[in-house]
Short mmCIF file of C-alpha atoms and ligand atoms in Angstrom, two decimals:
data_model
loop_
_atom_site.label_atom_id
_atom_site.label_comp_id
_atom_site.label_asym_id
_atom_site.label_seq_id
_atom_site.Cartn_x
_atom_site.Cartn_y
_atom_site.Cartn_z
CA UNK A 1 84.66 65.96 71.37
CA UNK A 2 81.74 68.03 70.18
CA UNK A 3 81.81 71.53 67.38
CA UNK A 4 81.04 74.19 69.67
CA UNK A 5 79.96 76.39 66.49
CA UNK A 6 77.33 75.08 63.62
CA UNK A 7 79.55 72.77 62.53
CA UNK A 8 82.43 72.59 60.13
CA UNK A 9 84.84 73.44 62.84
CA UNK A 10 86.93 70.81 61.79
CA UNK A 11 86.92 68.58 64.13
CA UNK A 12 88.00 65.03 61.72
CA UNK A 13 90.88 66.52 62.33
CA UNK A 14 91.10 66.99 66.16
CA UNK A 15 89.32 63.64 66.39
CA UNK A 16 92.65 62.29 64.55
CA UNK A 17 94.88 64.32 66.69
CA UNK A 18 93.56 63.14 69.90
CA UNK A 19 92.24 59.49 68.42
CA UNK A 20 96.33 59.10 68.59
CA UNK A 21 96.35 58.01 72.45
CA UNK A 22 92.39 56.44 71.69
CA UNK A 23 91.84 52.75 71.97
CA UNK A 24 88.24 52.79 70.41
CA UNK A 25 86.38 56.23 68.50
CA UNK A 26 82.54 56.18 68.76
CA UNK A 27 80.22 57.96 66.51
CA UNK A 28 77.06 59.13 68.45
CA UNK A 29 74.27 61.08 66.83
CA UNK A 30 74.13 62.02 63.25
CA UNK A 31 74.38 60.47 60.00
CA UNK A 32 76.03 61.41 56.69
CA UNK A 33 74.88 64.92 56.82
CA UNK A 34 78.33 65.02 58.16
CA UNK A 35 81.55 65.17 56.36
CA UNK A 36 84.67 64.91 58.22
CA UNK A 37 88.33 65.79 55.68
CA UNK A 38 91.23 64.65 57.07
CA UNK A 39 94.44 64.84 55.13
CA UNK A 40 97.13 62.18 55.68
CA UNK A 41 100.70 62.41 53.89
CA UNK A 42 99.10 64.81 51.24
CA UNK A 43 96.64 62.19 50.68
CA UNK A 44 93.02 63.76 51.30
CA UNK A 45 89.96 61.17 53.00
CA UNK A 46 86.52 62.42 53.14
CA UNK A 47 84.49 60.81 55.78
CA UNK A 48 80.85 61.02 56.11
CA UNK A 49 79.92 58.10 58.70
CA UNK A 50 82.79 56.10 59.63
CA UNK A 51 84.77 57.63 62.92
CA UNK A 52 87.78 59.54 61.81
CA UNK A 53 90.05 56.92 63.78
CA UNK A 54 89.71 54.70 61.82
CA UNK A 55 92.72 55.94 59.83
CA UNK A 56 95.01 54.49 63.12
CA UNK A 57 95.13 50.56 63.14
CA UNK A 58 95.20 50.50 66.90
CA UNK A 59 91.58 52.50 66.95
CA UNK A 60 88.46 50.22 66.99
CA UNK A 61 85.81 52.71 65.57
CA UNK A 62 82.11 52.32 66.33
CA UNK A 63 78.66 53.43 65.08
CA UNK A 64 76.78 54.04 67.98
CA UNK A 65 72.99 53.70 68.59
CA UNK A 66 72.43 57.47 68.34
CA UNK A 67 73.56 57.26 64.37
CA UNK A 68 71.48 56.76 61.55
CA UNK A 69 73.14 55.11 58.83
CA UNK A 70 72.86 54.86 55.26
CA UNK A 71 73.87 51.39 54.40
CA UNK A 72 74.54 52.54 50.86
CA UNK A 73 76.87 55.22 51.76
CA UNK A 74 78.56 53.35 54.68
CA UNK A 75 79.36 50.10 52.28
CA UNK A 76 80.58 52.52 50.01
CA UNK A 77 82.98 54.53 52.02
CA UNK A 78 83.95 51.22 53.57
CA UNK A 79 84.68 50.18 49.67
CA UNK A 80 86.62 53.37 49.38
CA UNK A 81 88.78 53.34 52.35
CA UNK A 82 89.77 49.86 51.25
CA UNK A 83 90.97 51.18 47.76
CA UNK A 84 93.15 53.29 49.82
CA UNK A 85 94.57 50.54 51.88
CA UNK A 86 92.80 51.17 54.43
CA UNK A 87 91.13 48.20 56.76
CA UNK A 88 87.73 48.63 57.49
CA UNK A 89 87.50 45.40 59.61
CA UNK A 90 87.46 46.55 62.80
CA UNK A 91 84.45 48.60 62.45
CA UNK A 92 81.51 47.78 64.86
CA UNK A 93 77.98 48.84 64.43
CA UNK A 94 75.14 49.56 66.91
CA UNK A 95 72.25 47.04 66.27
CA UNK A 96 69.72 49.17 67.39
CA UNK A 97 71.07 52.25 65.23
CA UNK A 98 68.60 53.42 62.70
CA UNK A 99 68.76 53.29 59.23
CA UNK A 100 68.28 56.30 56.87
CA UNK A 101 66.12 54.76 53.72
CA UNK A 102 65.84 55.90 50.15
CA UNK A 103 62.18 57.00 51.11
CA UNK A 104 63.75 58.88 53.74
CA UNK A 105 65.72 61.50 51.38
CA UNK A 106 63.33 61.75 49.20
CA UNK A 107 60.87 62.86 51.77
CA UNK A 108 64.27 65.46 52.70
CA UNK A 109 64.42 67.14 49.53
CA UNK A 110 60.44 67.04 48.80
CA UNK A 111 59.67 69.04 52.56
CA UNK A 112 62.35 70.94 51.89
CA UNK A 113 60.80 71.71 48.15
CA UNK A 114 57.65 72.60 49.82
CA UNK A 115 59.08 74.81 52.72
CA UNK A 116 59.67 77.61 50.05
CA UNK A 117 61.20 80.44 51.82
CA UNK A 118 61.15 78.95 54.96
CA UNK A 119 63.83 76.19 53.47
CA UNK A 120 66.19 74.78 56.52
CA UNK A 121 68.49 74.06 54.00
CA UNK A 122 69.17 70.54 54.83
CA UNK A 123 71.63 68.33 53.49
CA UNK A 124 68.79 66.76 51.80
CA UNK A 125 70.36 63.16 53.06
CA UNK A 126 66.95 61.98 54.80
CA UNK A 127 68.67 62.81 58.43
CA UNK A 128 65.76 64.17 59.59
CA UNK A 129 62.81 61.71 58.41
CA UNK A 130 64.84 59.09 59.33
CA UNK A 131 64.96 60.61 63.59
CA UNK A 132 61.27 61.27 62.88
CA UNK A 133 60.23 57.95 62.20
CA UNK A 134 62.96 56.96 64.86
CA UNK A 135 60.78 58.49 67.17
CA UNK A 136 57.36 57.88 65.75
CA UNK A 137 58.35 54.18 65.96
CA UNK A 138 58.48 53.37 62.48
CA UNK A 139 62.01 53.34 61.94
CA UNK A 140 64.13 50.65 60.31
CA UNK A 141 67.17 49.49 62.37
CA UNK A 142 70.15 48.15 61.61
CA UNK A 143 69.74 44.39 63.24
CA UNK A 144 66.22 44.58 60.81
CA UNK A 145 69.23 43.27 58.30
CA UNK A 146 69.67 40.02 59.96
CA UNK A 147 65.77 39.18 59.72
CA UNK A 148 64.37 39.12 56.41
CA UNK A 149 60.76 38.67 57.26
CA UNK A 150 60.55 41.08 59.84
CA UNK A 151 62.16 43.73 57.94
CA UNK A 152 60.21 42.98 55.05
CA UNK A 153 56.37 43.79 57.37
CA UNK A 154 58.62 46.22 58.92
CA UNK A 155 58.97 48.06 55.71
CA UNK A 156 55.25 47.16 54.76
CA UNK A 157 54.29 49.02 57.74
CA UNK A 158 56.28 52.28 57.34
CA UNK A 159 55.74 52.49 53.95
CA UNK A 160 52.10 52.24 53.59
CA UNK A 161 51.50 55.22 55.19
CA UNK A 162 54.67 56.99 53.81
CA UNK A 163 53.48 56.41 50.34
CA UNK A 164 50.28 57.70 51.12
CA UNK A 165 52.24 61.04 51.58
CA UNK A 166 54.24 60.56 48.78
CA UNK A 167 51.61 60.08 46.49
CA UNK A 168 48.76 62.40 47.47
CA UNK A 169 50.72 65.47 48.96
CA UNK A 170 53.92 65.22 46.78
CA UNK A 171 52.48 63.58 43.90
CA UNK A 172 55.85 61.19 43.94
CA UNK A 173 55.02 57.89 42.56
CA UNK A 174 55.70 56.16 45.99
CA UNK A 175 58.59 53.46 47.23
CA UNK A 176 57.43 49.54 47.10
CA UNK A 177 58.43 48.00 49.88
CA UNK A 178 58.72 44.75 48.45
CA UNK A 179 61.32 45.86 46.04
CA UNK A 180 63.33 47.94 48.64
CA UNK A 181 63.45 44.63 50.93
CA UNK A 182 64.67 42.36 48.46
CA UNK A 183 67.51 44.80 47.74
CA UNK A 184 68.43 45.29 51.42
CA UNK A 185 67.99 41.68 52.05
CA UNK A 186 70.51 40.52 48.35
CA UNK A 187 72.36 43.37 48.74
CA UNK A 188 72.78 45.29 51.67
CA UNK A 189 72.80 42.76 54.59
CA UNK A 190 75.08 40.25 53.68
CA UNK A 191 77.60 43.05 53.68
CA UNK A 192 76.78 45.16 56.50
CA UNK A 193 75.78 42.03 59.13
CA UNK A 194 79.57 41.20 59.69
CA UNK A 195 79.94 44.73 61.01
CA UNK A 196 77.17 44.29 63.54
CA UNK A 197 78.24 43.91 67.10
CA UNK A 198 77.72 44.06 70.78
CA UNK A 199 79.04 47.59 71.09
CA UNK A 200 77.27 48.72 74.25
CA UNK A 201 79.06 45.43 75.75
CA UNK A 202 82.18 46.04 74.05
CA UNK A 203 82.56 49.73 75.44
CA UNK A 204 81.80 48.46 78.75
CA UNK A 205 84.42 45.64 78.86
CA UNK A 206 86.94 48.37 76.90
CA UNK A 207 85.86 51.32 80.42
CA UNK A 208 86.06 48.19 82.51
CA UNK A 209 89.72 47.66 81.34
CA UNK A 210 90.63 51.56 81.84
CA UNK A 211 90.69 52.17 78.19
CA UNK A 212 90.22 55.31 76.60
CA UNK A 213 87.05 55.94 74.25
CA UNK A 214 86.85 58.89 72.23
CA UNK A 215 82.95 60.04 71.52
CA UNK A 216 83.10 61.90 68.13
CA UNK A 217 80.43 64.61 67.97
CA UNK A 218 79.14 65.24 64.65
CA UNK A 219 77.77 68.63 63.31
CA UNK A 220 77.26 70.87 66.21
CA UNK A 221 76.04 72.78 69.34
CA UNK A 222 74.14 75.60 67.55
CA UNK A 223 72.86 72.85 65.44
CA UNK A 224 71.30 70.36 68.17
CA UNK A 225 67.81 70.29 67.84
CA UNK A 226 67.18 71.31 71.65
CA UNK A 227 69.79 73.50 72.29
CA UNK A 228 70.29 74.86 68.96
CA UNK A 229 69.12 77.86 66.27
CA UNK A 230 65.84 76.16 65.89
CA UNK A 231 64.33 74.92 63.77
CA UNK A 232 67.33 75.68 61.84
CA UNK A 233 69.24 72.60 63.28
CA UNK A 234 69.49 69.32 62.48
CA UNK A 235 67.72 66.18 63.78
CA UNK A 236 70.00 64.82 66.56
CA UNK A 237 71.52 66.25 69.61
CA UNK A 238 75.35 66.49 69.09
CA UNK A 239 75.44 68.58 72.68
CA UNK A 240 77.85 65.92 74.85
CA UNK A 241 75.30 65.12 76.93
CA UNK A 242 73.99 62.69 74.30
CA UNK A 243 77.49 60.62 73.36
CA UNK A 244 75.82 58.67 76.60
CA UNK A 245 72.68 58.08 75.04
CA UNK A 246 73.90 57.36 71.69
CA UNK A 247 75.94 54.74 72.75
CA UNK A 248 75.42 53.53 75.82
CA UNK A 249 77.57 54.82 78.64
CA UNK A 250 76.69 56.29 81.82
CA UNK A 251 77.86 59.71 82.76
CA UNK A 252 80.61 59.11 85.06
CA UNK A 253 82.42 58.02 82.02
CA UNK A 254 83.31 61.02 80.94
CA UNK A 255 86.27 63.10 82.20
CA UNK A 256 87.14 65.14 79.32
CA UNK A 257 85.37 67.42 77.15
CA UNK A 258 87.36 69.32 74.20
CA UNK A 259 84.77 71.73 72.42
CA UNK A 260 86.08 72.48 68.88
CA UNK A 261 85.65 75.91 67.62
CA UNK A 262 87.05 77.56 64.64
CA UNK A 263 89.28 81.14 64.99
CA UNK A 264 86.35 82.12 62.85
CA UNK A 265 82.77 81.27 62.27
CA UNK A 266 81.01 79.36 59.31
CA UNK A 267 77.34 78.57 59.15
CA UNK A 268 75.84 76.40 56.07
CA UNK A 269 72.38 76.36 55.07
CA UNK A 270 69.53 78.88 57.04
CA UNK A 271 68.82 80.80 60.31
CA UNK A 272 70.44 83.43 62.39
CA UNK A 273 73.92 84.44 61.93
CA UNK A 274 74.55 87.72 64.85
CA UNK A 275 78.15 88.11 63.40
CA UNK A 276 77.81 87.55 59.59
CA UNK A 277 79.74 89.00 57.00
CA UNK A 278 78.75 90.46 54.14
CA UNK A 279 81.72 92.11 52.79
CA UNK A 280 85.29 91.51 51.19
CA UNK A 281 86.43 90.10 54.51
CA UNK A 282 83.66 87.23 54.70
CA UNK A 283 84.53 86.77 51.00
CA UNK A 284 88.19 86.73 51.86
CA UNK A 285 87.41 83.74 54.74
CA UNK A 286 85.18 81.62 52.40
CA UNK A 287 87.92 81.79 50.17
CA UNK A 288 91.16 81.26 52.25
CA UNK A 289 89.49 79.00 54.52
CA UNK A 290 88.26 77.11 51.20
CA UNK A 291 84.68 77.15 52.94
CA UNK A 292 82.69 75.13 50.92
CA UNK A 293 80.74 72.48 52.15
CA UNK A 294 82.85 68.94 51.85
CA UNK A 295 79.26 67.23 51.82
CA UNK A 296 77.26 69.16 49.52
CA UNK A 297 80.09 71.75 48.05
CA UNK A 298 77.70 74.46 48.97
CA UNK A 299 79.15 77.86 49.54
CA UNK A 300 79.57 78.56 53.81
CA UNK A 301 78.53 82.18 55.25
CA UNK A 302 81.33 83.46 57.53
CA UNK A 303 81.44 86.38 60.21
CA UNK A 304 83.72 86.90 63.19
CA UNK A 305 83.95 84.73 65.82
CA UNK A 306 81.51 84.63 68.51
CA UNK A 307 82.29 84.76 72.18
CA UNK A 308 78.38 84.58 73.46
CA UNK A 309 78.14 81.41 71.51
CA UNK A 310 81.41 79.71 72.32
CA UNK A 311 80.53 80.71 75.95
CA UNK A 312 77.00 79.16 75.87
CA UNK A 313 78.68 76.06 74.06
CA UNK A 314 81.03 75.44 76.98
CA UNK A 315 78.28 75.52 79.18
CA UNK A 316 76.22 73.55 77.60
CA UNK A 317 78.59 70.66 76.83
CA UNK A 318 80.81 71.13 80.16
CA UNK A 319 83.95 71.95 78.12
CA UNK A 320 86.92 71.48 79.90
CA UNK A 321 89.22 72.27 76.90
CA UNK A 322 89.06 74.24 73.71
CA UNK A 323 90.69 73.33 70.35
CA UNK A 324 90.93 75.90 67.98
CA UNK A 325 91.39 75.62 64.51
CA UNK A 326 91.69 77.41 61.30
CA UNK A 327 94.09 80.00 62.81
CA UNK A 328 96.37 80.28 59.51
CA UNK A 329 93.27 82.06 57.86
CA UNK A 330 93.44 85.06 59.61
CA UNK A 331 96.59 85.66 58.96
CA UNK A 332 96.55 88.00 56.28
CA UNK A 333 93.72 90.33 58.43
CA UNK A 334 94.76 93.81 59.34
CA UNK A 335 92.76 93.85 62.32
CA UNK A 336 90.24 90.92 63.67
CA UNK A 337 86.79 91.45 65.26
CA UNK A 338 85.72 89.28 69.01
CA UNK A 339 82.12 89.38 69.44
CA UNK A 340 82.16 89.37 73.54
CA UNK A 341 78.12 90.17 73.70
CA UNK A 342 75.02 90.93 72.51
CA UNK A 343 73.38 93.64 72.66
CA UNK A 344 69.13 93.99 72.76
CA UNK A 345 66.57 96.13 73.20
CA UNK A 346 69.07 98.27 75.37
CA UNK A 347 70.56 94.90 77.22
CA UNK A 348 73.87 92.98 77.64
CA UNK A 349 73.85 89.40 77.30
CA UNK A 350 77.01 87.51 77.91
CA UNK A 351 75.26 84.23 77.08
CA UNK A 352 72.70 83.19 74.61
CA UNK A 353 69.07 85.38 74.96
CA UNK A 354 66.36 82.41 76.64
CA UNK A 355 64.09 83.37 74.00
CA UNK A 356 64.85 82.48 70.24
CA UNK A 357 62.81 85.82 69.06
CA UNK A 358 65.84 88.17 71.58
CA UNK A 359 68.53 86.19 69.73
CA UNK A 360 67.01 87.25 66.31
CA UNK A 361 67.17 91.09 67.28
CA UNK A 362 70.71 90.46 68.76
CA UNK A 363 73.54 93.44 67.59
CA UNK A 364 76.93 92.33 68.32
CA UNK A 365 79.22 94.36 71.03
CA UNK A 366 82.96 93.84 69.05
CA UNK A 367 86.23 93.84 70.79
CA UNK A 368 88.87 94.66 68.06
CA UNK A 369 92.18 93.26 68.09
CA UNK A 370 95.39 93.22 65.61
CA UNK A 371 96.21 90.52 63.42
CA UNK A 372 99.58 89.02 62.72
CA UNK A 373 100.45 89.32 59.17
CA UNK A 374 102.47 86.63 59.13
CA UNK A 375 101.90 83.01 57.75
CA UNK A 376 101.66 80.32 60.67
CA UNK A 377 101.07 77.75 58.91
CA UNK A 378 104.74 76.07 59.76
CA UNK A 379 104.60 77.05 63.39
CA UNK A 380 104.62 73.95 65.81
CA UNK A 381 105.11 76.01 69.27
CA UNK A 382 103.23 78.32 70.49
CA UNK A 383 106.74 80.11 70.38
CA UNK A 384 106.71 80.28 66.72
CA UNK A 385 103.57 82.30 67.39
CA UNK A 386 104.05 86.41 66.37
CA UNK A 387 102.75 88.50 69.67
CA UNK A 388 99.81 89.36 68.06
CA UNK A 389 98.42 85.74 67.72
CA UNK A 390 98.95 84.71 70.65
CA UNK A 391 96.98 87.98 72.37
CA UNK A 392 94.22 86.61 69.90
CA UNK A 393 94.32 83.33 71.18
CA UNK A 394 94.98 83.78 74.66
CA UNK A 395 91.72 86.39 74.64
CA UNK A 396 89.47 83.64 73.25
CA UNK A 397 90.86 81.71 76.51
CA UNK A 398 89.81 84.19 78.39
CA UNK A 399 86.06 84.87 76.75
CA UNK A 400 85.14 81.20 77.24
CA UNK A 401 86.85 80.70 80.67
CA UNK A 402 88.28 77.54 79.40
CA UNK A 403 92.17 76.74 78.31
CA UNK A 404 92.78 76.36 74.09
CA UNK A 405 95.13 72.71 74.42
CA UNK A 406 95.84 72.95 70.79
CA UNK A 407 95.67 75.30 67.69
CA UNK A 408 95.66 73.95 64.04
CA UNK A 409 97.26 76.31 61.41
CA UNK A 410 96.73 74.20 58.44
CA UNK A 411 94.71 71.58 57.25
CA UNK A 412 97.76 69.21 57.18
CA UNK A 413 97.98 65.77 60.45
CA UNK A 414 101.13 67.71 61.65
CA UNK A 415 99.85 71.58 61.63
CA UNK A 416 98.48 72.07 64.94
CA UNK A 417 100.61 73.00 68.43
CA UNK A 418 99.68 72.46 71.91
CA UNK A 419 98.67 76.00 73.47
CA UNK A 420 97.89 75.91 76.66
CA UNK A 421 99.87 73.45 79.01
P1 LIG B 501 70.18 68.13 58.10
O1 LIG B 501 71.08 67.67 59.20
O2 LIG B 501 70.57 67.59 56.75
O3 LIG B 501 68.73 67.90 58.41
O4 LIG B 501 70.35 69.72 57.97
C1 LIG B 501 69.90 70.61 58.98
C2 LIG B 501 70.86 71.78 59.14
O5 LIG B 501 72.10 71.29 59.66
C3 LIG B 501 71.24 72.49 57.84
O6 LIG B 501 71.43 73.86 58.12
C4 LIG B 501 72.56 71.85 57.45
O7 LIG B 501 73.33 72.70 56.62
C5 LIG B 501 73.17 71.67 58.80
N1 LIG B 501 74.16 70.57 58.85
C6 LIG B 501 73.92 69.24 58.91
N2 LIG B 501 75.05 68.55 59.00
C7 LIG B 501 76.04 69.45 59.00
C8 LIG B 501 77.47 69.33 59.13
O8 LIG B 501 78.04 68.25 59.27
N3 LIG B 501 78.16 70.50 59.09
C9 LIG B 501 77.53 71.71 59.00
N4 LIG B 501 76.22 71.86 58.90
C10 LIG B 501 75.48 70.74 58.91
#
């Protein structure tokens, strides 16, 4: 399941819909730049790391290699989900996952400082330092818990030269290592080594058995760092592609891909936006789609939805199925806007421009349709559908080429129907 927008599509809640008939939920790229809402008999659970399913008893949720984890913020939300009832046993995590370090955010909000107007607008949770030194092979992982020494030189290591950084470009005071491992080592690992598990081998034996796995995409496709807005992305590749690399699988594994995309479109933080709004209506969405960032609270940007992207998206990922969601906020809209191309330098594109400069330049060709004016938020057929919602829904079907299986039209476990057959 992957956001086939720049995230915020909603998909904790598809993931819970679908992790129904799930035997395990992975977690694949990301960290806890990510912040899943799901609400569950009124009651509302905000999810940054742990997979959605883990709400169902039956679901055995894991934290794939691809992740990067804060071990502060996972013990917590594991601490929190207890308080709620809520049994956190069953988790597994990746050994070989990364771990996000204090170090690592406060390298986030200091190159974000310095970027000026240039600012990515980041979460500011250390997601990207933490990839970078992933891939500069200084990174901290997860079974570094279970060996005090060797995450202790480990540290050392990173450190020395982070510091340097910290000190003589930021002026920061620095991070001693020594301290930070004797926290991780009292603190952190006793608590997060019973979580640690074979779960390459345990997805395997669960394939093996015929079981089903749900891969839980986090952020988006316009937010991957290859096949996104760059460099206004983020760090990991949330394209489905990469649920094989962030946890393990090959790819005849997969048989079903469900992109997520909102009846709208939200964007947080910088970069381009071909559909924005900047008037009452984009007010109107931010406001009855409450579109405020569950992670950081900040305010979303909204336009109309975007056929080009959702097109690219199920190319890119190898959609088979669309979910949409957020339908119930158009439904006060006189009339709602499709984009279904771009339009530069005297040129039709029906996909994404190659080049990132053509996309900048890009003037949206509208298709304009009428709304509904009628609240959906208690329809659970697409019978209970007015005319007029269903021609919207059935023409995104037919921009992105792929069927809509279900449409949410509230944010509550029961408000979605099943669309297309
Ligand atoms: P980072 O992932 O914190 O490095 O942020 C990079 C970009 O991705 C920023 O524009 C963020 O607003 C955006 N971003 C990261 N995670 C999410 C998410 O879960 N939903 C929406 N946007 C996100």
């Amino acid at each position: 399941m992957v956001g086939t927008q720049w995230g915020d599509e909603g998909k904790g809640r598809v993931v819970d819909i679908v992790a129904k008939e799930c035997a395990h939920v992975v977690r694949y790229q990301g960290g806890h730049n990510a912040g899943h809402t799901l609400v569950v008999d009124g009651e509302v659970f905000a999810l940054q790391l742990i997979p959605s399913g883990i709400l169902y008893d039956h679901v055995v949720p894991i934290i794939g290699n691809g992740v990067v984890i804060d071990p502060r913020v996972l013990l917590t939300e594991i601490d929190t989900l207890a308080a709620k009832g809520v049994n956190c046993e069953r988790l597994m995590l990746s050994p070989q996952a990364h771990l996000v370090m204090p170090y690592h955010q406060i390298l986030d909000e200091l190159a974000e400082g310095r970027r000026g107007d240039n600012k990515i607008g980041t979460t500011k949770r250390g997601i990207g330092p933490a990839y970078a030194d992933k891939a500069s092979r200084t990174g901290i992982r997860v079974e570094d818990l279970l060996d005090p020494e060797h995450l202790r030189s480990r540290l050392r290591g990173s450190l020395a030269e982070k510091n340097v950084i910290l000190r003589d470009v930021y002026g920061h005071e620095g991070v001693d290592p020594d301290r930070l491992a004797d926290e991780l080592i009292d603190e952190i690992a006793p608590r997060v080594a019973p979580y640690i598990g074979d779960t390459v081998g345990h997805l395997h034996e669960a394939l093996h058995a015929g079981e089903r796995v749900l891969f839980e995409g986090a952020q988006a496709t316009f937010l991957d760092l290859d096949h996104g807005t760059y460099p206004f992305v983020t760090s990991s590749n949330p394209v489905a592609g990469y649920a094989l690399v962030g946890s393990g699988i090959g790819p005849g594994a997969i048989d079903q891909v469900i992109g997520i995309a909102k009846a709208y479109l939200t964007r947080v933080g910088a970069g381009p936006f071909v559909t924005e709004l900047h008037d009452e209506i984009g007010d109107h969405l931010v406001e009855v789609g409450r579109e405020y960032g569950t992670n950081t609270g900040r305010r979303r940007r909204t336009g109309w939805f975007d056929a080009v992207m959702a097109r690219q998206a199920v190319r890119l990922n190898a959609c088979t199925e669309i979910a949409l969601t957020k339908l119930d906020v158009l439904d006060q809209l006189e009339t709602i806007k499709v984009c279904v191309a771009y339009e530069v330098d005297g040129r039709r594109y029906e996909y994404l421009p190659h080049l990132r400069r053509l996309h900048d330049k890009a003037i949206p060709v509208y298709a304009e349709l009428p709304g509904w004016k009628t609240d959906l938020s208690e329809a659970t057929e697409r019978h209970d559908l007015p005319r007029e919602a269903v021609e919207y829904v059935s023409f995104l079907e037919r921009q992105m080429g792929v069927p809509i299986r279900f449409v949410c039209v509230g944010p509550g476990r029961e408000q979605y129907l099943r669309f297309a057959a």
